[in-house]
Coordinates of C-alpha atoms and ligand atoms in Angstrom, one line a residue:
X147 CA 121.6 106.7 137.4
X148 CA 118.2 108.9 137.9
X149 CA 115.6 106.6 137.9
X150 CA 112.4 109.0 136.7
X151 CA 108.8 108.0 136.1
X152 CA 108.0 108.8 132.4
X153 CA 104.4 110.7 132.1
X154 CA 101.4 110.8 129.9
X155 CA 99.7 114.4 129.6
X156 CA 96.2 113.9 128.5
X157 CA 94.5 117.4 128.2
X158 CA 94.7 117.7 124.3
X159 CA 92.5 114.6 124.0
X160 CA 89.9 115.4 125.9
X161 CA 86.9 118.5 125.5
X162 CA 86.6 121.1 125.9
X163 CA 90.5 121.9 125.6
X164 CA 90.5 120.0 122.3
X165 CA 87.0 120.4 120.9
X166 CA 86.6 117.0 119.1
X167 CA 88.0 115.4 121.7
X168 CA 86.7 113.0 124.6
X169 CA 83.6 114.3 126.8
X170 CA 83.9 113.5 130.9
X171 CA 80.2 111.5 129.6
X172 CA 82.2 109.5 127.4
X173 CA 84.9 108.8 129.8
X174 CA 82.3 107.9 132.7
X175 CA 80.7 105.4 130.6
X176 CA 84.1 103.2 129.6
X177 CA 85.4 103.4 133.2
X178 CA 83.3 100.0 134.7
X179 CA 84.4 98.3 131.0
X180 CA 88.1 99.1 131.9
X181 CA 87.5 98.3 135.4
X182 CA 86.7 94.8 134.1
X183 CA 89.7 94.4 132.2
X184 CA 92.1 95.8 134.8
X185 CA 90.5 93.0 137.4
X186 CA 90.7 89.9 134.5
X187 CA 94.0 91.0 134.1
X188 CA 95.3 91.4 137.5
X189 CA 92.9 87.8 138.4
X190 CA 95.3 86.0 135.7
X191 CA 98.5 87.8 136.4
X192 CA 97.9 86.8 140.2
X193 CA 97.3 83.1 139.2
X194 CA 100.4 83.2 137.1
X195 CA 98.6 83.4 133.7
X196 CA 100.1 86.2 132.2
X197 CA 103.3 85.3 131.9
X198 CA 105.0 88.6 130.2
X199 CA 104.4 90.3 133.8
X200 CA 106.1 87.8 135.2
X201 CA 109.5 88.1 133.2
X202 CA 110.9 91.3 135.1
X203 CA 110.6 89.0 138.4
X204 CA 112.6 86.1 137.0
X205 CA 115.6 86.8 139.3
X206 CA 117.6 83.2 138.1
X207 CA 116.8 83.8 134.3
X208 CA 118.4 87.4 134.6
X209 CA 121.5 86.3 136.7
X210 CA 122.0 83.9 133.8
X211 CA 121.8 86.2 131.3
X212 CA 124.0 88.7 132.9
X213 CA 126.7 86.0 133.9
X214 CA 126.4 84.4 130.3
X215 CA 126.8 87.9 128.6
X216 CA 129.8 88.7 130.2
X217 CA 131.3 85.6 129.1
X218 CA 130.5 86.1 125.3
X219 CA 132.0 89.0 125.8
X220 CA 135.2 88.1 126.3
X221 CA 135.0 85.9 123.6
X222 CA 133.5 87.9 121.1
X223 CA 133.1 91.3 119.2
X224 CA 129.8 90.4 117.1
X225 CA 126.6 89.3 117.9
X226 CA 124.3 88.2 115.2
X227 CA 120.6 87.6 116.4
X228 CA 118.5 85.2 113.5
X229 CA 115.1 86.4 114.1
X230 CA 111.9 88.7 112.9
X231 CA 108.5 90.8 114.3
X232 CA 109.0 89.9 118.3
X233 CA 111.8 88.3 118.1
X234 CA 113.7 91.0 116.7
X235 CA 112.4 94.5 117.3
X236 CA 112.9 95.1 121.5
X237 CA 117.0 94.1 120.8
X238 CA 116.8 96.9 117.7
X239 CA 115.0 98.9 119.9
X240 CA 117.3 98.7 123.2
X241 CA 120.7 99.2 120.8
X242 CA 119.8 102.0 119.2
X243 CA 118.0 104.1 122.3
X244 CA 120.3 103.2 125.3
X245 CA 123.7 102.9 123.4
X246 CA 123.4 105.7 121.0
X247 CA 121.8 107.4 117.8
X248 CA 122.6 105.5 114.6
X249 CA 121.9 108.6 113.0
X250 CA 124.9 108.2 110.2
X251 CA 127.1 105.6 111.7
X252 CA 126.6 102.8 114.3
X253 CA 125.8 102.5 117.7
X254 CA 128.3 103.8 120.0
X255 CA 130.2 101.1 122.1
X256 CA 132.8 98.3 121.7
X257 CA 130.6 95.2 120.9
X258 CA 128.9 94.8 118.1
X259 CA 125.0 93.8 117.4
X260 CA 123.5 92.9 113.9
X261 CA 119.8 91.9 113.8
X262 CA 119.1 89.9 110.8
X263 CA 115.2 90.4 110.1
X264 CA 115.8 90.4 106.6
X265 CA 116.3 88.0 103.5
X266 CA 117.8 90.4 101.4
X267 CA 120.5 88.4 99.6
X268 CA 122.5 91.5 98.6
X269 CA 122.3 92.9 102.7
X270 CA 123.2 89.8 104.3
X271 CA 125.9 88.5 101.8
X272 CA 127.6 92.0 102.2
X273 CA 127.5 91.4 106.2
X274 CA 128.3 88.3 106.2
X275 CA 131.5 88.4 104.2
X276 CA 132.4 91.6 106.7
X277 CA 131.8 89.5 109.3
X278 CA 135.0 88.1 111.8
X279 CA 133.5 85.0 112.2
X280 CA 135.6 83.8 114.7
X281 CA 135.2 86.3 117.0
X282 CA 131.2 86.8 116.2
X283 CA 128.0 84.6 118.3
X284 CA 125.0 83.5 116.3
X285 CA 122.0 83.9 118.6
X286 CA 119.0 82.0 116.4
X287 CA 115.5 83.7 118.3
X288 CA 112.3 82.1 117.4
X289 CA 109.4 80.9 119.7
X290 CA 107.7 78.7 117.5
X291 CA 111.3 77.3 115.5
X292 CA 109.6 77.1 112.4
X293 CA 109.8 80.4 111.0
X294 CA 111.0 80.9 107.5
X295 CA 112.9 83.8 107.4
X296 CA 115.1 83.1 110.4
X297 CA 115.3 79.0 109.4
X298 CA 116.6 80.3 106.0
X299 CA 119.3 82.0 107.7
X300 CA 119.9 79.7 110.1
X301 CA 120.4 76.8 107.7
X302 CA 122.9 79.4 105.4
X303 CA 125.3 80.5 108.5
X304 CA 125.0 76.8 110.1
X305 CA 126.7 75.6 106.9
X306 CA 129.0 78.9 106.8
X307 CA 130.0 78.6 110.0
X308 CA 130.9 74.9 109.5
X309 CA 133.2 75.6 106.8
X310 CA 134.9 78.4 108.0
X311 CA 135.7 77.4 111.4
X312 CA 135.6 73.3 111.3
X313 CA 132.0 71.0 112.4
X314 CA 132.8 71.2 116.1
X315 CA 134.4 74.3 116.6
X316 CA 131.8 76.3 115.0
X317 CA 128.9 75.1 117.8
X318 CA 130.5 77.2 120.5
X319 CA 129.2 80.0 118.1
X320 CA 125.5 79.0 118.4
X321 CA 123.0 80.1 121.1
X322 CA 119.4 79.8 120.4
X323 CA 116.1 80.9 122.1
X324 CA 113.2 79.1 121.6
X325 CA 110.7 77.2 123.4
X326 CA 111.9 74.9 126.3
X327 CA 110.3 72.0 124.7
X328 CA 108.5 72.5 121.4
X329 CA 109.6 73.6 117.4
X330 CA 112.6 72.4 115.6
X331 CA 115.1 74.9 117.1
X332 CA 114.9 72.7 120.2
X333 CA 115.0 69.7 118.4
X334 CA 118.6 71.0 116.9
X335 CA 119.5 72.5 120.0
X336 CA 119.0 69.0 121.9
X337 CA 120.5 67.5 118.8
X338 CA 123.7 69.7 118.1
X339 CA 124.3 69.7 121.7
X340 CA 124.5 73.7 121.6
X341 CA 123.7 76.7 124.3
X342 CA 120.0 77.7 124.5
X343 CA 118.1 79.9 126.6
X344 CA 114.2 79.4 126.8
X345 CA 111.3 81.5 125.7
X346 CA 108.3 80.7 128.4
X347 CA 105.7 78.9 126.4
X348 CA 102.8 81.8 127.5
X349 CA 105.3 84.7 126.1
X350 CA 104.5 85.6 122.3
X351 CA 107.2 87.1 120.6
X352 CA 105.9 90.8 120.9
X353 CA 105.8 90.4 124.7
X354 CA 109.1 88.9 125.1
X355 CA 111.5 91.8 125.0
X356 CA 112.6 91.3 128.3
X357 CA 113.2 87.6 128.3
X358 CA 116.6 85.9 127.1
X359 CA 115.0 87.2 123.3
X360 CA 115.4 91.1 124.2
X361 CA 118.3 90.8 127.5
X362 CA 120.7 88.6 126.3
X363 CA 121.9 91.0 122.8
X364 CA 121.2 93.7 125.5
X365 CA 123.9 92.7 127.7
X366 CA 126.1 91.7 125.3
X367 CA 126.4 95.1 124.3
X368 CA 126.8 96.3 128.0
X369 CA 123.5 97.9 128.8
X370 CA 122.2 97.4 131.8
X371 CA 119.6 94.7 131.6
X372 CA 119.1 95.6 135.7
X373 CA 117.8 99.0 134.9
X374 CA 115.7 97.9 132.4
X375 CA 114.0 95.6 134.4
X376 CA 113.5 97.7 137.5
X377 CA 111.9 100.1 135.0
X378 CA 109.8 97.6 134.0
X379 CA 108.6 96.4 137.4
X380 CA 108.1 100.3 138.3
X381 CA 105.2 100.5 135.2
X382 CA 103.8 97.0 136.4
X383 CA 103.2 98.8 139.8
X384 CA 101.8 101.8 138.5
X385 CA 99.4 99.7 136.1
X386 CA 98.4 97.7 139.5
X387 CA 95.3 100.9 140.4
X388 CA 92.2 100.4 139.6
X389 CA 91.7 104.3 139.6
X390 CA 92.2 104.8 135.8
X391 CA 93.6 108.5 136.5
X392 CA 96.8 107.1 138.3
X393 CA 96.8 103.6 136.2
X394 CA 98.9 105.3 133.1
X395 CA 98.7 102.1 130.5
X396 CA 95.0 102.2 131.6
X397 CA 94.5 106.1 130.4
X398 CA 96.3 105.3 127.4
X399 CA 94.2 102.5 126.4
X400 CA 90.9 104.0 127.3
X401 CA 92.1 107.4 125.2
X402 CA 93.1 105.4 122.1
X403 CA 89.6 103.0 122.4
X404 CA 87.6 105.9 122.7
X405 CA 88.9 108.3 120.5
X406 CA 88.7 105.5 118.1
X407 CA 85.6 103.7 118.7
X408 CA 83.7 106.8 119.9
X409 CA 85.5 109.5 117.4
X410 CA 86.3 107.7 114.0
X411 CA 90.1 108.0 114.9
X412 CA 91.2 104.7 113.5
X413 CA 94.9 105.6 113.1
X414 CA 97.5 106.2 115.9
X415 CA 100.2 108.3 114.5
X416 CA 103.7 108.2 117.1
X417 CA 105.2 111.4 116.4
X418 CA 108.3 110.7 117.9
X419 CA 110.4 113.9 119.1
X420 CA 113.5 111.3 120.5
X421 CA 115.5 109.7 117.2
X422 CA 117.0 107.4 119.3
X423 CA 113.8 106.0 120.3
X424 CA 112.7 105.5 116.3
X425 CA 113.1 101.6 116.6
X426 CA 111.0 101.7 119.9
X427 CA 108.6 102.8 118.0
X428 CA 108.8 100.0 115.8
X429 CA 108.6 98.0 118.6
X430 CA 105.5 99.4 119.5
X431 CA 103.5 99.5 115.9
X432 CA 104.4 95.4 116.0
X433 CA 103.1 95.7 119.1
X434 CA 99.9 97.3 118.6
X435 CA 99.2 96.3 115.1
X436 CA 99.4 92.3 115.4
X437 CA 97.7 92.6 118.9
X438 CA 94.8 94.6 118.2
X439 CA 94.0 94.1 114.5
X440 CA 91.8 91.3 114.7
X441 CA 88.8 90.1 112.4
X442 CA 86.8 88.5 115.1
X443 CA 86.4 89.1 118.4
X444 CA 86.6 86.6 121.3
X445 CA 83.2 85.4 121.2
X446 CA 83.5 84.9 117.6
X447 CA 82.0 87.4 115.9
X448 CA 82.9 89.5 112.8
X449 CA 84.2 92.8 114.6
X450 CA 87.0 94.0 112.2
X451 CA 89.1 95.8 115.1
X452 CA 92.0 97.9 115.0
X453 CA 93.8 100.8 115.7
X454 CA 96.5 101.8 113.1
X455 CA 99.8 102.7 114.1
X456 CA 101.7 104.9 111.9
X457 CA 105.1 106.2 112.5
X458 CA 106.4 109.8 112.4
X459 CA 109.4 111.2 113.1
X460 CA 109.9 114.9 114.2
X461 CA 111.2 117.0 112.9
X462 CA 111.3 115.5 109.9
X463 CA 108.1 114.2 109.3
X464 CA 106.7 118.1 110.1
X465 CA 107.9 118.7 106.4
X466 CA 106.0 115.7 104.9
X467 CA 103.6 114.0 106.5
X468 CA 102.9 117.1 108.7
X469 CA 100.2 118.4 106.2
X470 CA 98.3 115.6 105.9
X471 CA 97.7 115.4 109.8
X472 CA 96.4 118.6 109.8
X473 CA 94.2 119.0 107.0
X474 CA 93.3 115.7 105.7
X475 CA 91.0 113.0 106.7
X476 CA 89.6 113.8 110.2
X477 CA 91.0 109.5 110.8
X478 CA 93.8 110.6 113.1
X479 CA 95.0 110.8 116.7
X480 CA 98.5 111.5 117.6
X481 CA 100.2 110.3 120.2
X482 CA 103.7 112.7 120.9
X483 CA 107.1 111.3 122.4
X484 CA 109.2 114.1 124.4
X485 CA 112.7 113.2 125.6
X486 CA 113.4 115.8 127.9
X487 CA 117.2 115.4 128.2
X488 CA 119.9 114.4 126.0
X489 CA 123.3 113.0 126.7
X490 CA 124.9 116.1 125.2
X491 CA 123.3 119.4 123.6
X492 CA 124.7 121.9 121.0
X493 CA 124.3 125.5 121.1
X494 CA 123.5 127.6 118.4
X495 CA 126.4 130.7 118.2
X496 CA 125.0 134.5 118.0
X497 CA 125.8 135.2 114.1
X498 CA 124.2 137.6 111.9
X499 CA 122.1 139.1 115.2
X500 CA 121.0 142.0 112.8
X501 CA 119.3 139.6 109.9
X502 CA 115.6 138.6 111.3
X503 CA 115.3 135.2 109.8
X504 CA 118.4 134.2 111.5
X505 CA 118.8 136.3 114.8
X506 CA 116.5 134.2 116.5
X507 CA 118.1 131.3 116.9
X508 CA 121.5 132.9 118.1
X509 CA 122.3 131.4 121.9
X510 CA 119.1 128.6 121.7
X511 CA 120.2 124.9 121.7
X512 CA 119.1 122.5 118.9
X513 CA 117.8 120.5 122.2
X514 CA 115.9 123.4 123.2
X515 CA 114.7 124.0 119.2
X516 CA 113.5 120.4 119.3
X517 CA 111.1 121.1 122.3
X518 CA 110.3 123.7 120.6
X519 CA 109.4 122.3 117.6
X520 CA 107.1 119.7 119.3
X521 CA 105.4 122.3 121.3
X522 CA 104.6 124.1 117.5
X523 CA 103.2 120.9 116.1
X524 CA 100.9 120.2 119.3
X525 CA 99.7 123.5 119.1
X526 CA 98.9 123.2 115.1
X527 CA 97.3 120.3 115.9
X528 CA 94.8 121.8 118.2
X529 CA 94.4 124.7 115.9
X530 CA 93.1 121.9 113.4
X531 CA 90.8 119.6 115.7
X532 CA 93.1 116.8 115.3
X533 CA 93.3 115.2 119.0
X534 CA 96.8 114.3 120.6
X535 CA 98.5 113.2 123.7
X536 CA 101.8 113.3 124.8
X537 CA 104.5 110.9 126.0
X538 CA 107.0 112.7 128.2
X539 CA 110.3 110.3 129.6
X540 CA 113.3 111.5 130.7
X541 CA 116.6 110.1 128.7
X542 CA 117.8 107.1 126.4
X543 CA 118.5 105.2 129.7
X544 CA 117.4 101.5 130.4
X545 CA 115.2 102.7 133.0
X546 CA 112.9 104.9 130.6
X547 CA 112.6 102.1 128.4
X548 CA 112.0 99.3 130.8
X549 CA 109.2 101.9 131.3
X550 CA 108.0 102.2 127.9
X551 CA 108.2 98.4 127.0
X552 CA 105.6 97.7 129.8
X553 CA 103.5 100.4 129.6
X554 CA 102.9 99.6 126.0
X555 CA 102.6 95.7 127.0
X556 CA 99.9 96.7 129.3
X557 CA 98.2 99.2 127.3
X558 CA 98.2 96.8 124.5
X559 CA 96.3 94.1 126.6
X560 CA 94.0 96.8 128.0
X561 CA 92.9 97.5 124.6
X562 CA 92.1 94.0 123.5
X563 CA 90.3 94.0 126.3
X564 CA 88.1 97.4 125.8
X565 CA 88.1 96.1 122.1
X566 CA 86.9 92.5 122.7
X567 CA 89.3 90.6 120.8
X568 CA 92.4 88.5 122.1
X569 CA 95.6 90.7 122.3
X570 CA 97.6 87.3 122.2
X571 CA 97.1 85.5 119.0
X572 CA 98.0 86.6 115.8
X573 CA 95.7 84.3 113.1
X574 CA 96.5 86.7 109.9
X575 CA 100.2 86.3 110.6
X576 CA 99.8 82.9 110.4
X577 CA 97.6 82.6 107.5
X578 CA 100.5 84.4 105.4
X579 CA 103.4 81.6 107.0
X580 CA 100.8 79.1 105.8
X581 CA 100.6 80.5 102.0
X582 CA 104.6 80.5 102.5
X583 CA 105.2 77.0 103.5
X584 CA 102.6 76.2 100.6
X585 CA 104.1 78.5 98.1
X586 CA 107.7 77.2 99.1
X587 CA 106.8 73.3 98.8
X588 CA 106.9 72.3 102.5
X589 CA 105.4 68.8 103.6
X590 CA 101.7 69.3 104.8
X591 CA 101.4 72.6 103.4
X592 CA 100.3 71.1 99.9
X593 CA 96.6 73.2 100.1
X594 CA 98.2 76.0 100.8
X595 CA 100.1 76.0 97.8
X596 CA 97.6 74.9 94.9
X597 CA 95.5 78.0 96.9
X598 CA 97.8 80.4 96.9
X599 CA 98.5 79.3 93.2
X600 CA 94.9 79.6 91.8
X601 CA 94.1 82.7 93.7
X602 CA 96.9 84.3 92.1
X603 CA 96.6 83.0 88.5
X604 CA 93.6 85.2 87.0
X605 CA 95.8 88.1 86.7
X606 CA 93.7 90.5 84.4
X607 CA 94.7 94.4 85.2
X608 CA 98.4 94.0 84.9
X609 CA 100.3 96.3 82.4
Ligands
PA5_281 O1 104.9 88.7 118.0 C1 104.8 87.7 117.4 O2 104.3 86.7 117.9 C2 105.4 87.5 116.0 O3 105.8 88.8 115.5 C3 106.6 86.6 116.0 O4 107.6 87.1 116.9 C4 107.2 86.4 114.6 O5 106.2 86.0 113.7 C5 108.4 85.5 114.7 O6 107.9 84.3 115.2 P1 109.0 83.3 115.9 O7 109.5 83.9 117.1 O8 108.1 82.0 116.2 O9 110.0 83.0 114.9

């Protein structure tokens, strides 16, 4: 396997090659804050503080998941992961770009993966009763144990599963990840005597994808959680200069902050050029968006931060949402994925050479049209002011995305930092599973619920 460093071009974000973008003044003047960031972060990765960092390095915890995996994989076809936000979106993410393009049917490969960050009723009770439940796993993910979603489900298939297949039979289909000591999902773990993998208590769920929460459906579908890793440790080791030209989730961060802060680009569009890499770019907006959107900043006061993420898909998205990048509200920045090769191409055959509108295309590759395409819509972009950057990584392989897990992870906490807030903690998401509890009659949550009932009562404007 080619193991190729993924790269960041820069030059349409920056005047005078993109005339509202960043000035060498502006740049000059972030460089000591990012300095600052990049030595608090490397201070509290060197202590052992920031545990995501750390993950890649775990050498026992990935032998584990590797041995384990191969195990459930003689045993069985399915795995379900319970779970939502980061304790879902890096398995989605992995299936889809390493083992194939679910572009009309799913993934390629002999095991199956479902991620169940859904409470649909119709969805789930349509997969459920497709399900082969004796040769499918249950893999409950959730740091804190508590959350509703994947408790709902994990209380439905618990009971399902105990039906179908008999009280103690059914716990050799149980594997949870959670917490080594804290949440109910432990407490039943310990309880139910069942197989659990732990979630290191400093890893929130959006950092975790390469802990047991992203690895183990990973290598239960055969990709190799190795190459993801190595990728991984290859961005950490780029991120270590201090020199922010050579440090690429330091660029990226600094770009976004300023253009942002400096340029009144509050939204991030990802127009993504790589279909298989759509779900990584969900990844990423969870990412971003519950990192960085904060109402206060770490000293307390009122700052109202945030960069918006917004996903785009090319081509497609160059017939919709095209139009609006380039001539409406001057709020944008766009941030281009390039895959540069693909598992297979198609060629275009030379028909109707003597008809203009079709000639053209006779001997290309839809490959080649694709690149082609993305190079048309930086160019547009340019022509309208609208600054952009550009993602560049070589193929759907484990070792690109190791790559692009961490450089996000890193870019992310640079950005807190530039941004003052904490990257880490995510009080708005909470506030909502507060209003839920309350809403849904859980013990404690009692304010919540006459709150959530008399802010909603007054309801005047409805038709
Ligand atoms: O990134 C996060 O911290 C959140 O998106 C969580 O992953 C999400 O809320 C689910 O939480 P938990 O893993 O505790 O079930």
């Amino acid at each position: 396997m080619l193991h190729r460093d993924l790269h960041l071009d820069f030059n349409e974000a920056f005047a005078p090659q993109q005339a509202s973008g960043i000035s060498e003044s502006e740049l000059e003047a972030v460089t000591p804050n990012f300095i600052q960031v990049h030595r608090a972060l490397t201070a509290m990765h060197e202590i052992g503080q920031v545990q995501f960092m750390h993950l890649p390095l775990l050498e026992e915890v990935i032998s584990h998941v590797e041995q384990r995996a191969a195990e459930l994989r003689q045993n069985f076809d399915t795995l379900v992961v319970l779970g939502i936000g980061g304790s879902s979106l890096g398995a989605k993410a992995v299936e889809e770009a390493v083992l194939g393009p679910s572009y009309g049917s799913p993934a390629a490969g002999s095991k199956k993966l479902y991620v169940l960050d859904t409470l649909d009723p119709d969805c789930l009770s349509r997969l459920f009763a497709s399900l082969d439940l004796s040769r499918t796993v249950f893999n409950v993910v959730s740091k804190s144990g508590n959350t509703v979603e994947t408790m709902a489900q994990f209380l439905h298939c618990w009971e399902l599963l105990r039906q179908k297949l008999g009280a103690e039979a059914s716990r050799k289909h149980w594997i949870m990840t959670t917490d080594p000591q804290k949440g109910v999902l432990r407490q039943i773990a310990n309880q139910e005597n069942l197989e659990s993998f732990d979630i290191l208590p400093g890893v929130g769920g959006r950092f975790s994808v390469l802990s047991p929460v992203g690895l183990l459906p990973s290598a239960f579908l055969g990709v190799s959680i190795r190459e993801l890793v190595e990728g991984a440790i290859r961005m950490i080791k780029r991120c270590q200069r201090e020199d922010l030209w050579t440090n690429p989730a330091g660029m990226l961060a600094v770009v976004a902050y300023l253009l942002a802060e400096k340029h009144g680009r509050k939204q991030l569009v990802v127009f993504n050029y790589a279909e298989r890499f759509n779900r990584t770019v969900e990844w990423f907006r969870q990412l971003w968006a519950e990192s960085l959107g904060k109402r206060y900043d770490v000293e307390g006061k009122e700052v109202r931060a945030g960069i918006t993420p917004v996903q785009a898909s090319g081509p497609r998205d160059q017939h919709s949402q095209m139009q609006l990048y380039v001539e409406g509200p001057a709020d944008k920045m766009v941030m281009l994925w390039s895959q540069e090769k693909f598992d297979t191409d198609l060629s275009i055959p030379k028909l109707y050479p003597e008809i203009e509108s079709l000639g053209y295309l006779g001997g290309k590759t839809m490959g080649e049209i694709l690149h082609a395409e993305l190079s048309a819509t930086e160019a547009s972009l340019k022509e309208a002011g609208v600054p952009s950057f550009k993602l560049s990584f070589y193929g759907p392989d484990p070792y690109s995305l190791g790559q692009i897990f961490y450089l996000f992870e890193i870019a992310t906490v640079y950005a807190g930092g530039l941004l003052g807030v904490n990257p880490y903690d995510q009080p708005g998401v909470e506030l909502g599973k507060k209003y839920l509890y309350g809403r849904l009659g859980r013990r404690g949550a009692e304010e919540f619920g006459a709150a959530l009932a008399r802010k909603l009562k007054n309801k005047r404007y409805v038709i």
